[in-house]
Tab-separated table of C-alpha atoms in Angstrom:
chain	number	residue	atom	x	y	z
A	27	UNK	CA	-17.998	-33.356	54.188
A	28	UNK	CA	-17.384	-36.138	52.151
A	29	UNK	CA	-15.705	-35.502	48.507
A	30	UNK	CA	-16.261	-36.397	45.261
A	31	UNK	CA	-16.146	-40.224	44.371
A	32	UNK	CA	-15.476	-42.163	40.987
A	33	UNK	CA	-16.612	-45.634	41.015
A	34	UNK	CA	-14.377	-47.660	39.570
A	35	UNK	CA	-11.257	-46.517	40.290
A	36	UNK	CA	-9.663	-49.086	38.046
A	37	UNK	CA	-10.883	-50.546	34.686
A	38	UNK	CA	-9.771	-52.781	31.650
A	39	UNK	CA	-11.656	-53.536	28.750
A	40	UNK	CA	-11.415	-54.886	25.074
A	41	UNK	CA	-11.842	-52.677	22.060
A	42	UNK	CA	-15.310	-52.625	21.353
A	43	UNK	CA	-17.184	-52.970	24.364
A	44	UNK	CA	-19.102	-50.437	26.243
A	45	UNK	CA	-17.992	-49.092	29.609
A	46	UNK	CA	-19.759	-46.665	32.080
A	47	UNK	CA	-18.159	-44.546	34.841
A	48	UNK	CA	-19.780	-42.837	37.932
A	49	UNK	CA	-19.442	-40.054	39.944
A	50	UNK	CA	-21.131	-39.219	43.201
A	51	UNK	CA	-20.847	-35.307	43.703
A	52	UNK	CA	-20.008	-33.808	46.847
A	53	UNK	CA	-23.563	-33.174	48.686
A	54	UNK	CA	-25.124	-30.028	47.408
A	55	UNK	CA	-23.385	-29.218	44.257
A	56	UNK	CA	-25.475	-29.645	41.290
A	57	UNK	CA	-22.947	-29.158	38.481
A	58	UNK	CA	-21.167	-32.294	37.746
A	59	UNK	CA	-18.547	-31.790	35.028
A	60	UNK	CA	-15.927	-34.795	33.221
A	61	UNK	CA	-12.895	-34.873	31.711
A	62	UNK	CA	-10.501	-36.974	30.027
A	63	UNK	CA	-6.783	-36.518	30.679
A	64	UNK	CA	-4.088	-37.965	28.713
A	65	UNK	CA	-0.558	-37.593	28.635
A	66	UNK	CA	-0.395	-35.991	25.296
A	67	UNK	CA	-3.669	-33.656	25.553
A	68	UNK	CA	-3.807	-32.527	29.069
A	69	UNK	CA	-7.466	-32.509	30.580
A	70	UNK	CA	-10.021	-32.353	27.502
A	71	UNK	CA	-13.433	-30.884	28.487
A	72	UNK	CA	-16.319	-33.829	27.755
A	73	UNK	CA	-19.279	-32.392	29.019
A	74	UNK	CA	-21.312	-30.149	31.892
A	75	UNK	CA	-24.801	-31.272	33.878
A	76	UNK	CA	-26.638	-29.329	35.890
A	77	UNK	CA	-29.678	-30.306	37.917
A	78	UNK	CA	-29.794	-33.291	34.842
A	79	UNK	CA	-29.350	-31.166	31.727
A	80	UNK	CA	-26.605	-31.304	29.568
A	81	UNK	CA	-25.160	-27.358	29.162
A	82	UNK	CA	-22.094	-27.705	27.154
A	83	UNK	CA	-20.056	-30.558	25.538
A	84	UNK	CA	-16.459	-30.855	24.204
A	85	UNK	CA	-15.337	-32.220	20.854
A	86	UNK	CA	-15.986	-35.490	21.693
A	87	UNK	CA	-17.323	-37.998	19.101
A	88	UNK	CA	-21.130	-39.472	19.684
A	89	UNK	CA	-19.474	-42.278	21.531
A	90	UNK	CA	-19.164	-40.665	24.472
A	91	UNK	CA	-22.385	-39.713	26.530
A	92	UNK	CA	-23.259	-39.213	29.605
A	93	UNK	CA	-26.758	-38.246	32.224
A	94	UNK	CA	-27.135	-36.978	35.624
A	95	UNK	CA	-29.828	-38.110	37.891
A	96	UNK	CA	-31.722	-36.131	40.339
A	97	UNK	CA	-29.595	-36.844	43.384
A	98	UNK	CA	-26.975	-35.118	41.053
A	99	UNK	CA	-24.598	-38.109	40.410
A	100	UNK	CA	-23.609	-38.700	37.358
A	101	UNK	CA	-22.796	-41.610	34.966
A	102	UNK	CA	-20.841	-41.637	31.251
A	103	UNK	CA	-20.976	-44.000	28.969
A	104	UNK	CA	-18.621	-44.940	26.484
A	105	UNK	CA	-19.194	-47.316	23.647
A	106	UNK	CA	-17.546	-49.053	21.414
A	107	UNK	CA	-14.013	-48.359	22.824
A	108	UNK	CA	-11.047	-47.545	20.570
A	109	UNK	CA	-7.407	-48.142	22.144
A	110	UNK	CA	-7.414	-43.891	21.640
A	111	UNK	CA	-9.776	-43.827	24.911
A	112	UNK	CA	-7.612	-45.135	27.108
A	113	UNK	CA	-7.252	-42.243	29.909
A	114	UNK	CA	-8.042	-40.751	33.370
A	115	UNK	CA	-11.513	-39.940	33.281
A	116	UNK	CA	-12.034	-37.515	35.850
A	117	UNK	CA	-15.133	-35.902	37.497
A	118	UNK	CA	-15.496	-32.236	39.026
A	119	UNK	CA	-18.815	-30.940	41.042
A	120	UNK	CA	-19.264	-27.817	41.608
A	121	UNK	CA	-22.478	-25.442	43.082
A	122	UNK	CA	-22.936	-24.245	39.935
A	123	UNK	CA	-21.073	-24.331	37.600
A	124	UNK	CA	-17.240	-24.882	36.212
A	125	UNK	CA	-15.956	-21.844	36.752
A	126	UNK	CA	-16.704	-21.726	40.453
A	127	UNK	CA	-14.383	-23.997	42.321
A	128	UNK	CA	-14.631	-27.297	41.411
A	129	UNK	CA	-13.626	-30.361	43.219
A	130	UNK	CA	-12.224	-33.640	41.444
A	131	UNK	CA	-12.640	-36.792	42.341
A	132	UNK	CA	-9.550	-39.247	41.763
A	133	UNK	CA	-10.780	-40.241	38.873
A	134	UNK	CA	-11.083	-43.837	36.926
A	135	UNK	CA	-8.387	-45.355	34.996
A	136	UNK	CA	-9.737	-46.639	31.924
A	137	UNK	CA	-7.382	-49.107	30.246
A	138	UNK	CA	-8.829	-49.968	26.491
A	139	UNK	CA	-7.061	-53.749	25.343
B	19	UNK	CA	-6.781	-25.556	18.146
B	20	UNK	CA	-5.103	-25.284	21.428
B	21	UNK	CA	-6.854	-22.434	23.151
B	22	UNK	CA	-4.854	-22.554	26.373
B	23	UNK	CA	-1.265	-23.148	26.516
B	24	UNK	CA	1.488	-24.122	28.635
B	25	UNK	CA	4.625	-24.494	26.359
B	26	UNK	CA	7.269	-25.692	29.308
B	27	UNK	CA	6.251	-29.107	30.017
B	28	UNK	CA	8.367	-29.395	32.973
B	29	UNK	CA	10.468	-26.828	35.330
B	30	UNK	CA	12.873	-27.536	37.847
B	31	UNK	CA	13.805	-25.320	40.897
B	32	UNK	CA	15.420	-25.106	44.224
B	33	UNK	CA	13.320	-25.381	47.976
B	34	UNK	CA	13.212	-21.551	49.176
B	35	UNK	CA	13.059	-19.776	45.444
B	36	UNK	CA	10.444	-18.774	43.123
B	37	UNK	CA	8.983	-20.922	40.951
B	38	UNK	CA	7.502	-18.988	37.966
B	39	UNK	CA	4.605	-21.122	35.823
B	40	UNK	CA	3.501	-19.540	32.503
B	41	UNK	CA	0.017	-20.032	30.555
B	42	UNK	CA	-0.379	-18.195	27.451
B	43	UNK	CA	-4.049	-17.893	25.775
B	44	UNK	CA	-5.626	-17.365	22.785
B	45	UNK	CA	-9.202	-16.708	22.981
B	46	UNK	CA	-9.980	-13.051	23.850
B	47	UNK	CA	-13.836	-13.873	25.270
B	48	UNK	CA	-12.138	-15.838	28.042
B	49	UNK	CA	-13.040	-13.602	31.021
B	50	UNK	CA	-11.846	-16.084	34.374
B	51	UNK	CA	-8.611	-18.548	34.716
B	52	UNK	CA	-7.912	-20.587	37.528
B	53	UNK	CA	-4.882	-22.995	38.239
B	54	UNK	CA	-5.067	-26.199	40.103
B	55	UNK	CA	-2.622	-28.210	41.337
B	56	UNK	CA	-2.891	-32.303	40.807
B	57	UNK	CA	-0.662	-34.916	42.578
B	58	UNK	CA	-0.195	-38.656	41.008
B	59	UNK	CA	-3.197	-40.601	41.565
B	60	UNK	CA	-5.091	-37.970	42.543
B	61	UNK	CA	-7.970	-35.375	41.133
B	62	UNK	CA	-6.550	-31.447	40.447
B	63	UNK	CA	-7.271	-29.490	43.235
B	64	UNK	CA	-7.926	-25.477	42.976
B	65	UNK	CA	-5.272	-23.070	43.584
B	66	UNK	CA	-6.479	-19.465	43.004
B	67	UNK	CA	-8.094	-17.900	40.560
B	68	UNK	CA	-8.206	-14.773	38.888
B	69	UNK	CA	-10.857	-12.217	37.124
B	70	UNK	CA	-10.035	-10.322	33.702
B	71	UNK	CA	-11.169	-7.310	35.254
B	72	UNK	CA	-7.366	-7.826	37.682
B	73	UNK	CA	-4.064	-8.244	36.576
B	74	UNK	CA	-3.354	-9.518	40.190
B	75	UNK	CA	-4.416	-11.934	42.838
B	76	UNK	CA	-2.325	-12.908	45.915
B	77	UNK	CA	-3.421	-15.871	48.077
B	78	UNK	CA	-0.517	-16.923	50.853
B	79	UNK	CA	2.575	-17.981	48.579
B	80	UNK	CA	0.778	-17.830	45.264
B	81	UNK	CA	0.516	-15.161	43.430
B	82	UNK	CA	-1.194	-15.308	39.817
B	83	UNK	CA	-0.759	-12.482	36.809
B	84	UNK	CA	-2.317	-11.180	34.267
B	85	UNK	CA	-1.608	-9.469	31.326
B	86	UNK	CA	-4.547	-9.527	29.104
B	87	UNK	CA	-2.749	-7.274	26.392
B	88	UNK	CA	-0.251	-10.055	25.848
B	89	UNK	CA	-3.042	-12.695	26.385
B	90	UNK	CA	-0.808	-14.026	28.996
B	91	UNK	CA	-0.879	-15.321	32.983
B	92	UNK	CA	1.751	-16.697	35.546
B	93	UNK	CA	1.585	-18.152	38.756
B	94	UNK	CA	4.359	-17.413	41.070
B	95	UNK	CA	5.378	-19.279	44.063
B	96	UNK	CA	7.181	-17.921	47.149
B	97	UNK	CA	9.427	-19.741	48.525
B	98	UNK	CA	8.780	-22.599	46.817
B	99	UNK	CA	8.896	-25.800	48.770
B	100	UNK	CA	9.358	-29.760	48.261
B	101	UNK	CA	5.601	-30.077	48.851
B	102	UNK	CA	4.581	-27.712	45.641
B	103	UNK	CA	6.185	-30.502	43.357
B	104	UNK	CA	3.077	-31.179	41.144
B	105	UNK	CA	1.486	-30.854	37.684
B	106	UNK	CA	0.032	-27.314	37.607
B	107	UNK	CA	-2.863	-26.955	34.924
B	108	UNK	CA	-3.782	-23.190	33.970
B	109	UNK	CA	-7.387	-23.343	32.651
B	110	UNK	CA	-9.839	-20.693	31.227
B	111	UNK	CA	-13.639	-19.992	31.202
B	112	UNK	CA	-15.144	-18.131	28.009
B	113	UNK	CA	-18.399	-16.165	27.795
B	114	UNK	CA	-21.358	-17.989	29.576
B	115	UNK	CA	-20.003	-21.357	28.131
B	116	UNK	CA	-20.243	-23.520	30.980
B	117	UNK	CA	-16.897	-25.163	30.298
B	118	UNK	CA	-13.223	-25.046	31.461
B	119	UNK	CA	-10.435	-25.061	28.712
B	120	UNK	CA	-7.809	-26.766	30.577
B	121	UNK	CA	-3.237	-26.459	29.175
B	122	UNK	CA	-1.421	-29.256	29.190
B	123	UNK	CA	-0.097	-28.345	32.422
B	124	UNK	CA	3.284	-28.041	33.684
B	125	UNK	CA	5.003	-30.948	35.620
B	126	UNK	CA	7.378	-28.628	39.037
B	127	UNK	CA	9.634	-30.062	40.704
B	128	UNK	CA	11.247	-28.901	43.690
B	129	UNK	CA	14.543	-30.153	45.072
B	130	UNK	CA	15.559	-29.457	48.698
């Protein structure tokens, strides 16, 4: 069974621009969750989607969005990067929900110039 | 407000003895906390889990604890071994949020 994939794994951008990530759940699971993780804050909570509907968001500013489609993968957005949002953005899918075991992909380093 | 925390940043021990992780919490709807283990360049990966309604759950050499009086959970590992060196994050589900509240997680090291 294949895992869960980021695409890109690797990413530099200038502040300002827009950048989106995306994540390709493992086959089945309909919950798709991201987070950001940062050496100072750990892994921060950005938001939830299940079977395309947004169920819970962190404290993220407006900046940060995201949508699932209905093959389940998953993109977010980010616009008008700040230096602050350079990070591991990581992706989890689960059956259905957090809480059950989740399985993250290797995430994309996002590096903000 | 940190809801989940793991105050020892790092925590050094030998190959073949315990290796004791602490998470300390502060939100009393939080009902469910899991650990997961993450390597360098890699995603987290579960570990074991545990309900509110135990104070214990044993899975091989782990061993998680909780003591929901003191709002507080550890994950023990017997015998530790080189491989275990990792970042361990404790996180925490509350209520019917469908969200994870992750600690800052704790970098182990173990030397042979």
């Amino acid at each position: 069974k294949a895992g869960v994939t980021q695409t890109p794994r690797y990413l530099i951008k200038t502040r300002g621009q827009q950048v989106t990530l995306s994540c390709s759940p493992i086959s089945g699971h309909r919950s798709v969750s991201w987070y950001q993780q940062t050496p100072g804050q750990g892994l921060q909570f950005l938001f939830e989607y299940f079977s395309e509907t947004q169920r819970n968001k962190g404290n993220f500013p407006g900046r940060f969005s995201g949508r699932q489609f209905s093959n389940s993968r998953s993109e977010m957005n980010v616009s008008t990067l700040e230096l602050g949002d350079s990070a591991l953005y990581l992706c989890a899918s689960s059956l259905s929900g957090p809480a059950n075991e989740q399985f993250f992909g290797p995430g994309t380093r996002l590096t903000v110039l | 407000d940190q809801q989940v925390k793991q105050n020892s940043p790092s925590l050094s021990v030998q190959e073949g003895r315990i290796s004791i992780l602490n998470c300390d919490y502060t939100n009393s709807m939080f009902d469910y906390f899991l650990w997961y283990k993450k390597y360098p360049a890699e995603g987290p990966t579960f570990l074991i889990s545990i309900s509110s309604i135990k104070d214990k759950n044993e899975d091989g050499r782990f061993t998680v604890f909780l003591n929901k009086s003191a709002k507080h959970l550890s994950l023990h590992i017997v015998p530790s071994q080189p491989g275990d060196s990792a970042v361990y994050f404790c996180a925490a589900r509350g209520g019917s949020n469908y969200k994870l509240t992750f600690g800052k997680g704790t970098l182990l090291t173990v030397n042979p």
